[in-house]
Coordinates of C-alpha atoms in Angstrom, one line a residue:
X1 CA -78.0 -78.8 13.7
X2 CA -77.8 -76.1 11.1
X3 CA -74.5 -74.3 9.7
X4 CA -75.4 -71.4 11.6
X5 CA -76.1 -73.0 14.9
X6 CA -72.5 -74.1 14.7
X7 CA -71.6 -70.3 15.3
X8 CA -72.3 -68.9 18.4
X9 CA -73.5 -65.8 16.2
X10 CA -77.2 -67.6 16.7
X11 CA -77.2 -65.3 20.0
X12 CA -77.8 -61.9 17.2
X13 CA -80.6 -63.4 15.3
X14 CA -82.6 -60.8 17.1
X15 CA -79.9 -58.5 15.7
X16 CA -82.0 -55.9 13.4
X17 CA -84.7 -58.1 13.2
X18 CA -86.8 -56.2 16.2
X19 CA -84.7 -52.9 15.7
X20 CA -81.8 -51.6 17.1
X21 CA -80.4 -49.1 20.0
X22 CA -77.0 -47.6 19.9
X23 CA -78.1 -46.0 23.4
X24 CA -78.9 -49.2 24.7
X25 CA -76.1 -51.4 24.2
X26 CA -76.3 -53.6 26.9
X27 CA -74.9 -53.8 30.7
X28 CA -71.6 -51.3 30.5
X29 CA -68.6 -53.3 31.2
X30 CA -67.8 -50.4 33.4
X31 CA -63.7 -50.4 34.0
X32 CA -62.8 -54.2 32.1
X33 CA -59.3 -53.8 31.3
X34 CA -59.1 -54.8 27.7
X35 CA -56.8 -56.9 25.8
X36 CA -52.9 -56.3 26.5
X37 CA -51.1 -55.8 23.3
X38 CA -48.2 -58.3 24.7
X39 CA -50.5 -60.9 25.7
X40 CA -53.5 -61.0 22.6
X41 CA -55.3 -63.0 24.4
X42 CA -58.2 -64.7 22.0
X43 CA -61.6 -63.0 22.4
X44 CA -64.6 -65.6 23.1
X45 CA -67.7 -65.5 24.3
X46 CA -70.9 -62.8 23.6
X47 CA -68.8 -59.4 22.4
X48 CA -70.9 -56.4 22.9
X49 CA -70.6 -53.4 20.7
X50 CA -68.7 -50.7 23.5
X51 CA -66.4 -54.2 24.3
X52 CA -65.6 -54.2 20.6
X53 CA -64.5 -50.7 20.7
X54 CA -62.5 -50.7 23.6
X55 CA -60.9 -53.8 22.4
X56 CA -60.4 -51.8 18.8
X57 CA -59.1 -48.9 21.0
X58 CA -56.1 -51.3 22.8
X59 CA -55.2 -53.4 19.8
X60 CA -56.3 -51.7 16.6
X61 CA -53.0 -51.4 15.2
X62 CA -53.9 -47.7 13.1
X63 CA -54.3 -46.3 16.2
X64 CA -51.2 -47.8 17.9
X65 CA -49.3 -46.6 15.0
X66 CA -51.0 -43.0 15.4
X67 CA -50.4 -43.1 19.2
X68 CA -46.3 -43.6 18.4
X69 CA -45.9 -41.1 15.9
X70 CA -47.6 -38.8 18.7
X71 CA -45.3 -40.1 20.9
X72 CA -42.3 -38.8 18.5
X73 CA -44.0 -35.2 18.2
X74 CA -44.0 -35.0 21.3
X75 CA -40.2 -36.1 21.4
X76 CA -39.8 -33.2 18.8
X77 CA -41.7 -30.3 21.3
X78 CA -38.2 -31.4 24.3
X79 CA -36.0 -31.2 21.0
X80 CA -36.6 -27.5 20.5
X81 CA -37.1 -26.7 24.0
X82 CA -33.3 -27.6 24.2
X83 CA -32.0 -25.1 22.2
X84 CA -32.0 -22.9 25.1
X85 CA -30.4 -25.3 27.7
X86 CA -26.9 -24.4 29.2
X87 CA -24.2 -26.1 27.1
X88 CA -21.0 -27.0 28.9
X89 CA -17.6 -27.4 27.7
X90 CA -14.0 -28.2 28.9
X91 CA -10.7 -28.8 26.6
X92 CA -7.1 -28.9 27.1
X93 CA -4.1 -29.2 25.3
X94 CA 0.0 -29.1 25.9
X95 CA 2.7 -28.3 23.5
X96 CA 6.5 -28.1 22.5
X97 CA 8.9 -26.5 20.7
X98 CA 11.8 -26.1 19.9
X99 CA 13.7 -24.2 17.3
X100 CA 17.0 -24.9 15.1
X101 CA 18.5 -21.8 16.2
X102 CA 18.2 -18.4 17.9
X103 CA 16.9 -15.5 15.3
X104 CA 17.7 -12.6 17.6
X105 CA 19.8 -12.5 20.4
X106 CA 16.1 -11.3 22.7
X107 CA 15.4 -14.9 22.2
X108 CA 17.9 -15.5 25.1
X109 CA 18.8 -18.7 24.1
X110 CA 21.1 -20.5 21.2
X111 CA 18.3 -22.6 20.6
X112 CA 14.9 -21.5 21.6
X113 CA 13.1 -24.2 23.4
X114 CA 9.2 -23.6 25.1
X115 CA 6.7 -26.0 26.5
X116 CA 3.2 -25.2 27.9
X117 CA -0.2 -26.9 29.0
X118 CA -3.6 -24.8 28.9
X119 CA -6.7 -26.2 30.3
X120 CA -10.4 -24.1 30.1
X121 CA -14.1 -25.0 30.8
X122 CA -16.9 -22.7 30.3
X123 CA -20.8 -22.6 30.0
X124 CA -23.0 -20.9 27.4
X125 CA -26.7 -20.6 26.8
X126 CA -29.4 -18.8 24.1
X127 CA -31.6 -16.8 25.8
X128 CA -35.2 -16.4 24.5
X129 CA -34.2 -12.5 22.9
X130 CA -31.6 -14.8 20.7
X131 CA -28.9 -13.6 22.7
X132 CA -26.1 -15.9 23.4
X133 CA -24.1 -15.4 26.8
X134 CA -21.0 -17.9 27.7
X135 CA -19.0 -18.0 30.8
X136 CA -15.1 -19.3 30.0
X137 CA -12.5 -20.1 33.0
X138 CA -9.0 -20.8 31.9
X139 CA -8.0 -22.2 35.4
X140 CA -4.5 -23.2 33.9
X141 CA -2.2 -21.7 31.2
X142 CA 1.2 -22.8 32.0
X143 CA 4.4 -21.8 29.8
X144 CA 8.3 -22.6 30.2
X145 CA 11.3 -21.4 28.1
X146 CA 14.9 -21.5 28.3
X147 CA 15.4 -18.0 27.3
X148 CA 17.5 -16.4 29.6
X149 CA 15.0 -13.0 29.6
X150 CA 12.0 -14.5 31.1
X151 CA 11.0 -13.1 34.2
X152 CA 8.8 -16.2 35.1
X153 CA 10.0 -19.1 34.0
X154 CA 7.6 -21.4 34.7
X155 CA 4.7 -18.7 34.3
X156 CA 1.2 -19.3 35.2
X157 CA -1.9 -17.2 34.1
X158 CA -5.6 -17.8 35.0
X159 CA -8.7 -16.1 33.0
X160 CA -12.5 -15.7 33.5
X161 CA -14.6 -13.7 30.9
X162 CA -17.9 -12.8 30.2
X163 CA -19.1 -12.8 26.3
X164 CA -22.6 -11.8 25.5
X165 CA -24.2 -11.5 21.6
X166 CA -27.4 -10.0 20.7
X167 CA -29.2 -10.1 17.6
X168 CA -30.9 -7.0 17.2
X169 CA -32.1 -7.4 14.0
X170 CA -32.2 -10.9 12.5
X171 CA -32.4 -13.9 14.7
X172 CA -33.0 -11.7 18.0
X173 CA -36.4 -11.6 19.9
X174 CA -39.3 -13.3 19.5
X175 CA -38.0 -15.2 16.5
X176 CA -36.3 -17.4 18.6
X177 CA -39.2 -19.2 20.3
X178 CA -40.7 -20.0 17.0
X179 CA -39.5 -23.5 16.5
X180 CA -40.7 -24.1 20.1
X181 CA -43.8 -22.6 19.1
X182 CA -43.8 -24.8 15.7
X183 CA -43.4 -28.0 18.1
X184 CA -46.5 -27.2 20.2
X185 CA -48.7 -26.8 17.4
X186 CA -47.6 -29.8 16.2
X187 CA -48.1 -31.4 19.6
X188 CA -51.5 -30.0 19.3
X189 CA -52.6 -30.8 15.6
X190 CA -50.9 -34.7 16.4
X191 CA -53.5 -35.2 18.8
X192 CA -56.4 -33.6 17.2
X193 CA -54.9 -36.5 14.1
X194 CA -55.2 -39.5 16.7
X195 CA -58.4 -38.3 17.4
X196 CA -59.4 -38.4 13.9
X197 CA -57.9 -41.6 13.3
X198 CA -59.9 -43.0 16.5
X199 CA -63.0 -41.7 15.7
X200 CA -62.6 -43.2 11.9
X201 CA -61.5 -46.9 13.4
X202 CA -64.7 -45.9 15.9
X203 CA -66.7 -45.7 12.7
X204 CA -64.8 -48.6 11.0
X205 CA -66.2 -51.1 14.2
X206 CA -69.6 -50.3 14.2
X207 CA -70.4 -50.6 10.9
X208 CA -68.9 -54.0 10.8
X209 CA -70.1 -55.0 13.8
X210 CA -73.8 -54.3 12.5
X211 CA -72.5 -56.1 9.2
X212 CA -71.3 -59.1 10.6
X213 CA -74.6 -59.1 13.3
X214 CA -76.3 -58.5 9.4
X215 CA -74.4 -61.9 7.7
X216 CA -75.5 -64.0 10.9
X217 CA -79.2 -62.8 10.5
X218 CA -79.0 -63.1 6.8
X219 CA -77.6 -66.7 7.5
X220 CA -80.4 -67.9 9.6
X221 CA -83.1 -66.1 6.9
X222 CA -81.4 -68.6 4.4
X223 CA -81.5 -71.5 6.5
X224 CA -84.8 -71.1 7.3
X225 CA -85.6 -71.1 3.9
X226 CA -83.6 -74.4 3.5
X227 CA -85.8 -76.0 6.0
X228 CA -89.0 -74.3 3.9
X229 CA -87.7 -75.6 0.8
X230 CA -87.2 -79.5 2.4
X231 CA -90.8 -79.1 3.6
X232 CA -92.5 -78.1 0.4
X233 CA -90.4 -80.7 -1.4
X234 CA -91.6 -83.7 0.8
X235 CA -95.3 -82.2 0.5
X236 CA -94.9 -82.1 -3.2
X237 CA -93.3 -86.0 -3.2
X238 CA -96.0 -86.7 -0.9
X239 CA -98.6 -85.3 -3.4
X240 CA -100.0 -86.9 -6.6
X241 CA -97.9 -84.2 -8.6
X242 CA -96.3 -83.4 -11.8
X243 CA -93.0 -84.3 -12.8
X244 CA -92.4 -80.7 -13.4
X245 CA -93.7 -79.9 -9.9
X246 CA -91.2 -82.3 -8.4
X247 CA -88.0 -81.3 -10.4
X248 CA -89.2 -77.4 -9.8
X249 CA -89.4 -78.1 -5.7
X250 CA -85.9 -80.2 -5.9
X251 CA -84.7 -77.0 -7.9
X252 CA -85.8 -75.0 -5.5
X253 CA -84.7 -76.3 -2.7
X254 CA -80.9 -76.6 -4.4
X255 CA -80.8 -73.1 -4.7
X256 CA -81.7 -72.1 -1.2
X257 CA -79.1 -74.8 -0.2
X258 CA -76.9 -72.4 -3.0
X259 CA -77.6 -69.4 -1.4
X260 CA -77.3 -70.7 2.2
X261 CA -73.6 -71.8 1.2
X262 CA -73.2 -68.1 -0.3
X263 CA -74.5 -66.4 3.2
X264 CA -72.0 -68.5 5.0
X265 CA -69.4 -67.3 3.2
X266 CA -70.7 -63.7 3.4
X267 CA -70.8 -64.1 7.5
X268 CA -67.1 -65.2 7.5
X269 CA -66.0 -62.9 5.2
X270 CA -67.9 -59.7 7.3
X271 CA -66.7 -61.5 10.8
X272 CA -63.0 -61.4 9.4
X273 CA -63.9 -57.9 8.9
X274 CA -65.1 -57.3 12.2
X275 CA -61.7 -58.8 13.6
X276 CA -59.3 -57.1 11.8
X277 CA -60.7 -53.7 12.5
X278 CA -60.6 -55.0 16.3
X279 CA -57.0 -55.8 16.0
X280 CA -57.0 -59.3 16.8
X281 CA -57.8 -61.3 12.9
X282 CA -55.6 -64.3 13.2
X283 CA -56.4 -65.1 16.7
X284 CA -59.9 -65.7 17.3
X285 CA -62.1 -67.9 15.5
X286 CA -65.8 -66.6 14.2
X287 CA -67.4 -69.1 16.2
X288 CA -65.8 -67.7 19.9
X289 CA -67.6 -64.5 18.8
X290 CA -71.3 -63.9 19.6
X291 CA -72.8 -60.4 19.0
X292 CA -75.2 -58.5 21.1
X293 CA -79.2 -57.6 20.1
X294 CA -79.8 -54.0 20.0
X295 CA -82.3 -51.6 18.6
X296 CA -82.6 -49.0 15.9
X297 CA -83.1 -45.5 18.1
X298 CA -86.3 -44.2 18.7
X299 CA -85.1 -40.5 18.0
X300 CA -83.4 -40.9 14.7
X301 CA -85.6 -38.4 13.1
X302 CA -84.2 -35.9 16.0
X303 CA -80.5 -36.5 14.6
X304 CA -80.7 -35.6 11.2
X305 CA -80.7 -32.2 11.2
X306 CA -78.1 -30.7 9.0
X307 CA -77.7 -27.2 10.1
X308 CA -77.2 -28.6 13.8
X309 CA -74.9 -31.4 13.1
X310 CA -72.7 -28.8 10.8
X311 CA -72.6 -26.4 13.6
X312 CA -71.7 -29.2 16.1
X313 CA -69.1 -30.4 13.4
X314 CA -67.5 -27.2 13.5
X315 CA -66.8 -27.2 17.0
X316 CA -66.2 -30.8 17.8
X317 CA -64.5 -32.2 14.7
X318 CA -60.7 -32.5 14.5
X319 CA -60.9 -32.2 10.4
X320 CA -61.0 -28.4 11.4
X321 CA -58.8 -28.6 14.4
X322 CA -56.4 -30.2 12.2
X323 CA -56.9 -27.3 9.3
X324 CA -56.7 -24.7 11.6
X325 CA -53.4 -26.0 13.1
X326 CA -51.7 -26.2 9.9
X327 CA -53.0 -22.5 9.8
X328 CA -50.9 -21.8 12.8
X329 CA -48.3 -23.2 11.9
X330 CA -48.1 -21.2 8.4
X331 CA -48.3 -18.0 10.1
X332 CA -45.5 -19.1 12.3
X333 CA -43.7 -19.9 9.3
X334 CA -44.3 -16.6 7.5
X335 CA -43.3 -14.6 10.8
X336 CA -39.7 -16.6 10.8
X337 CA -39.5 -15.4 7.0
X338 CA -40.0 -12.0 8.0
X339 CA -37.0 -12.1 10.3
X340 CA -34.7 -13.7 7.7
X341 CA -35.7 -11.1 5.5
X342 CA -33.6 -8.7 8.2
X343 CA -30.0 -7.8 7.7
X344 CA -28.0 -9.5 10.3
X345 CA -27.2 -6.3 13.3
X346 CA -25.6 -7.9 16.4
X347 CA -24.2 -6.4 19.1
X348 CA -21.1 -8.0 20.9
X349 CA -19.3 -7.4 24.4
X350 CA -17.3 -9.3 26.8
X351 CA -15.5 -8.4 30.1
X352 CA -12.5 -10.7 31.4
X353 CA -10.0 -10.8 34.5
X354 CA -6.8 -12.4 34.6
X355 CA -3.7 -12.8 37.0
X356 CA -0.2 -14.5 36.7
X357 CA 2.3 -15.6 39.0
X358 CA 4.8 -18.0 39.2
X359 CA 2.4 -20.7 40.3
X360 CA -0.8 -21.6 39.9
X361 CA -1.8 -20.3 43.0
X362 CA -0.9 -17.4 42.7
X363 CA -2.4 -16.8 38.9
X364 CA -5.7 -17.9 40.2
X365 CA -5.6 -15.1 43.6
X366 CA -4.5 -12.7 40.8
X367 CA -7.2 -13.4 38.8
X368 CA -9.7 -13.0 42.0
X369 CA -7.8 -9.3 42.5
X370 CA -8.5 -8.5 39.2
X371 CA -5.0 -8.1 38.1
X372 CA -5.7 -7.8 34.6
X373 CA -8.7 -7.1 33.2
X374 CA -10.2 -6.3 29.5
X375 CA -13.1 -5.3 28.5
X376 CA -14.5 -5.1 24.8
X377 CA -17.7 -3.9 22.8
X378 CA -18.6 -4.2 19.2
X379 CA -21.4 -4.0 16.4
X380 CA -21.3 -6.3 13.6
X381 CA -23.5 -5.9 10.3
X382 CA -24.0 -8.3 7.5
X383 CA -26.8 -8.5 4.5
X384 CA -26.5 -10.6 1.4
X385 CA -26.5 -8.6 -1.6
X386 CA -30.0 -8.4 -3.0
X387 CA -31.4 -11.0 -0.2
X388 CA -33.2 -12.9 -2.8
X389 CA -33.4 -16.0 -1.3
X390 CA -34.6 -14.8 1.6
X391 CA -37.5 -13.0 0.1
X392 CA -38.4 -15.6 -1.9
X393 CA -38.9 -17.7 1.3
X394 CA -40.6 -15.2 2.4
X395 CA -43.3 -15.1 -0.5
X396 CA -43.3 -19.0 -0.5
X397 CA -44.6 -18.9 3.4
X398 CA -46.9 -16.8 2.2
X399 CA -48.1 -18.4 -0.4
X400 CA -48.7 -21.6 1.8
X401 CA -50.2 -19.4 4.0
X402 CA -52.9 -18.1 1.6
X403 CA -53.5 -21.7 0.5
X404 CA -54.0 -23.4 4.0
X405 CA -57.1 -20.6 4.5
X406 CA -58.4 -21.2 1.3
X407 CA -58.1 -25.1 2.5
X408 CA -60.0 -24.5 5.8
X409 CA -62.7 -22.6 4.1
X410 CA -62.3 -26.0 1.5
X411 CA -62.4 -28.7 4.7
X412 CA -65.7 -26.2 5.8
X413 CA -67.4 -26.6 2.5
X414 CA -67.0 -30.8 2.3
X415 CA -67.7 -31.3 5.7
X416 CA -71.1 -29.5 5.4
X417 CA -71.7 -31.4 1.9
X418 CA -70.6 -35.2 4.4
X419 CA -72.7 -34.0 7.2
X420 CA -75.8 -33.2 4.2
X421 CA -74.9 -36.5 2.6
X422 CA -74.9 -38.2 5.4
X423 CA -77.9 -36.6 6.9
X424 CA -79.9 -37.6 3.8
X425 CA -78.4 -41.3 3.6
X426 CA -79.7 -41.5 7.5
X427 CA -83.0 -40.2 6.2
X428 CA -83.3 -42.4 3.4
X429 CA -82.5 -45.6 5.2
X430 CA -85.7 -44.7 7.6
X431 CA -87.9 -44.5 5.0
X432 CA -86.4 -47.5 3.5
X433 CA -86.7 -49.3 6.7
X434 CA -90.8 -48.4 6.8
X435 CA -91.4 -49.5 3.3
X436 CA -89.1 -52.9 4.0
X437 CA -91.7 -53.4 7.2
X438 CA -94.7 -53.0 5.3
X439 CA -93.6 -55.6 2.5
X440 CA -92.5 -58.1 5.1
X441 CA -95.9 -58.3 6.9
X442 CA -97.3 -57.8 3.5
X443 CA -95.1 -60.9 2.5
X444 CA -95.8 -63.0 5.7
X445 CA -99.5 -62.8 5.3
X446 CA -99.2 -63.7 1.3
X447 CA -97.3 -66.7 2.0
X448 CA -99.7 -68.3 4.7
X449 CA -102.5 -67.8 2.3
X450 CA -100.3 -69.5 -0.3
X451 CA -99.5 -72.5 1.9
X452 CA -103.4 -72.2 3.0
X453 CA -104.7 -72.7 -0.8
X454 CA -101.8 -75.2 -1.3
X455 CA -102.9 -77.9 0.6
X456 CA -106.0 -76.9 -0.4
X457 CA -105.8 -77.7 -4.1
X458 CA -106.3 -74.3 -5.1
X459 CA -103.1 -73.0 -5.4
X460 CA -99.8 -74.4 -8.2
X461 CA -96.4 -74.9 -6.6
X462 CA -95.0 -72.1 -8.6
X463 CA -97.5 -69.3 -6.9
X464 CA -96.2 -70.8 -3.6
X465 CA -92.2 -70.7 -4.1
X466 CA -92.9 -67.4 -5.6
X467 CA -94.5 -66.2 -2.3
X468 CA -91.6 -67.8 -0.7
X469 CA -89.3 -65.7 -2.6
X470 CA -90.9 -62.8 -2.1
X471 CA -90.6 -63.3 1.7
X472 CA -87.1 -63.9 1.8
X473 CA -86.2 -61.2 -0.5
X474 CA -88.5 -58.8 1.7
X475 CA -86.9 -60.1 5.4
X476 CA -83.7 -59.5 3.7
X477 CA -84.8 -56.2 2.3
X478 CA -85.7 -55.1 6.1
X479 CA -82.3 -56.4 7.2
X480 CA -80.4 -54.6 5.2
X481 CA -82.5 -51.6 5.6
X482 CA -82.0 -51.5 9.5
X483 CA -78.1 -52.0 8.7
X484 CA -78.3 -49.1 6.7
X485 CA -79.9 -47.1 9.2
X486 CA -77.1 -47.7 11.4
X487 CA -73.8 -47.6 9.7
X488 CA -75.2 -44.3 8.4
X489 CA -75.9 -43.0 11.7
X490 CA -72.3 -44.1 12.7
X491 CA -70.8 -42.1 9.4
X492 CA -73.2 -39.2 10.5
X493 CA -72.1 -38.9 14.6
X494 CA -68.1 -39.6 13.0
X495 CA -68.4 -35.9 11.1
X496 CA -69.2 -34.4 13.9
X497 CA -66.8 -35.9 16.6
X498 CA -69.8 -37.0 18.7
X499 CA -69.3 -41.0 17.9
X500 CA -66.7 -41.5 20.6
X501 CA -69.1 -40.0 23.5
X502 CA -72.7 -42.0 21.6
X503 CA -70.4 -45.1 22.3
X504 CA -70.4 -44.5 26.0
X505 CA -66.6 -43.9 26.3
X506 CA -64.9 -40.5 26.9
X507 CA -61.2 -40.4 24.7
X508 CA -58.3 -38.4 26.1
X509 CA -55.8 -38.2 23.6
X510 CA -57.4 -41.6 21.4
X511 CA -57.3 -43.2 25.0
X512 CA -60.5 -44.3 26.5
X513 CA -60.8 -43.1 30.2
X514 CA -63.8 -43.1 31.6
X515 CA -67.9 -44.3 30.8
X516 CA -70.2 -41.6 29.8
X517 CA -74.0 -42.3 31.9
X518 CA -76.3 -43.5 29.0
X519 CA -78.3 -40.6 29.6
X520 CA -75.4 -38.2 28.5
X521 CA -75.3 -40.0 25.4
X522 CA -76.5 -38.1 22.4

């Protein structure tokens, strides 16, 4: 048994080697619950590509850290929604005095002596014009004295008022729904970031998933050429040969043995990879994991058309959801400015009832009757002299204002230079792809001839490792060429949003709800 029959990876050798699909990744798993984050169960077994992102979806812990601080935006929208709920409140107090001696003889006593107990509750809320309106009840103000001129002695009084402020200038209408306004964008532009940091980790899975698939084919091209290297080593022994041509085959066949030690180390280090992108590095082993064959698309060619991926980009891809947020959110900004720029204008009334009687009773029925009543109205005016903090808010949030366009036009500008890039890497890997085919059956049909002329005589040990070499450096070649193909198709459908939906999942917030038909795919 071969080191790379001891990993169940032996299932991919077909990996790349007879081309690759990302519309045809197998049987869906249709709606497999993945991994639990409390449980972690190991993976084992063969992993398809969509299994490997739903798992990366449950455990990956970048997007588990995303999907909190969403949680706490969201936290932050209830936060300044409550600056217009009713606020209640309730207090009371009781007192005592009594003084060293009588001032006047209207004090009625030698020593003046009073004691008293009050009690209130009231209610006040913010309305969305920035007024403020509070409801206050004084159910019980109770007083005692010994003065001799007190008519009620105890006395009891009971008051309910009505106090309303509004801003009319600073802090009053729409102003006041700006932080509220602030939290929703930021509810918005948090999601549009989970998205983006799904779709990256999205990205992030399948290129090392075709990576690791690449290490396991590369490490059966190497042992193959182990086994070649034995064989042409016991010909040679078995040959009346030169000592040269032995200690050149032994040579040989220690540096496939070399390299074959080297590809192992590449598969575990690309299968680590794989893991900890999935979320789950420490508790799986690299043999439980077997990877899935695919095919490179038929219609590549058909996805690698700049102006059409930069349009979808546009539409589709949170980078300018997120930019464009942040451009909400600076014209809120500047809009609050402008209101703190305003000299503070508020007007201010209230409208009360009382009654008093001898008992508590009897203050509140007065009260009721309207015994007593007041009523007040005012106008208050305040502006800092020159107001030059608040104008140089003002110009800041401006300024930042100015910048985030000039960003958006920026994030515009890179994105269509990524989706070019990437377009042209796509492009280039094809045509890298059809030369690397060519040389390999180029290669294949060298090397027979070589062995052919070998055992014929005609033909030195040296010409036939050579044509050796040359096949394993081309299969590799062709390997890496159909790798390249794919992880730049992945970086290509990531710019433009459209990786989530080519991977035959629909995301709802970074969650994964649903399959999307393969023929939906694009």
């Amino acid at each position: 048994m071969t080191t790379f029959q001891s990993y169940t990876f032996g299932t991919a050798f077909g990996l790349l080697m007879t081309g690759m699909s990302l519309a045809e990744t197998g049987a869906l798993v249709g709606k497999r619950s993945v991994i639990p984050v409390e449980q972690r169960e190991v993976l084992s077994g063969r992993l398809s590509l969509r299994e490997a992102v739903l798992t990366a979806l449950e455990l990956n812990p970048e997007i588990e850290i995303q999907r909190e601080q969403q949680v706490a935006t969201e936290l932050q929208l209830d936060v300044a929604r409550a600056e217009f709920d009713p606020v209640l409140s309730a207090d009371s107090a009781g007192r005592y005095r009594r003084e060293p001696r009588a001032s006047s003889e209207l004090d009625g006593a030698v020593q003046p002596e009073s004691d008293g107990v009050t009690a209130s509750m009231g209610v006040e809320k913010k309305l969305g014009t920035g007024a403020s309106v509070g409801l206050d009840w004084q159910p019980l103000n109770r007083s005692a004295t010994n003065s001799t001129f007190s008519t009620l002695n105890p006395s009891f009084s009971s008051e309910l008022s009505l106090n309303v402020r509004q801003p009319l200038l600073k802090g009053g209408w729409g102003v006041n729904q700006i932080p509220t306004e602030l939290a929703m964008v930021n509810v918005t532009s948090g999601k549009y970031q989970t998205m983006q940091v799904v779709i990256d980790t999205l990205r992030d899975v399948e290129v090392s998933y075709w990576q690791a698939g690449a290490a396991a084919n590369e490490l059966e091209i190497r042992a193959q050429a182990v086994e070649l290297a034995k064989v042409i080593l016991e010909e040679t022994m078995a040959r009346d040969t030169s000592r040269v041509d032995e200690l050149e085959a032994k040579s040989n066949l220690l540096e496939r043995e070399a390299a074959l030690v080297d590809a192992q180390k590449q598969l575990d280090d690309a299968t680590d990879n794989l893991l900890r992108v999935l979320g789950v590095l420490g508790e799986m082993e690299p043999g439980d994991l077997a990877l899935q064959k695919v095919r490179v698309p038929a219609d590549v060619e058909q996805l690698i058309d700049p102006e059409k991926r930069y349009a979808q980009a546009l539409e589709t891809s949170p980078r300018i959801a997120i930019q464009r947020a942040r451009i909400d959110q600076a014209e809120l900004e500047v809009e609050r400015a402008r209101y703190d720029v305003r000299p503070t204008l508020d007007l201010t009334a209230s409208v009360g009832v009382s009654g008093r009687d001898a008992d508590m009773r009897g203050a509140w029925s007065g009260a009721a009757n309207q015994d007593g009543r007041a009523a007040n109205a005012g106008i208050e005016f305040r502006i800092p002299w020159g107001s030059r903090a608040e104008r140089a808010r003002e110009a800041s949030a401006e300024s930042d204002l100015k910048r985030e366009r000039l960003q958006v036009h920026a994030e515009r500008l890179d994105l269509f230079g990524d989706v070019r890039e990437a377009c042209r890497a796509v492009e280039a890997a094809l045509k890298r792809l059809a030369a690397a085919d060519a040389a390999v059956e180029v290669n294949e049909v060298r090397f027979e001839e070589q062995q052919i002329r070998r055992r014929n005589g005609d033909s030195s040990l040296r010409a036939l490792l050579e044509a050796q070499n040359d096949l394993d450096g081309s299969r590799l070649g062709q390997l890496q060429a159909r790798v390249e193909v794919l992880t730049s198709l992945a970086r290509l459908r990531a710019l433009d949003g459209q990786l989530p939906e080519t991977l035959g999942v629909v995301l709802v917030d970074g969650k994964a709800v649903e399959d999307v038909p393969e023929d939906q795919r694009s």
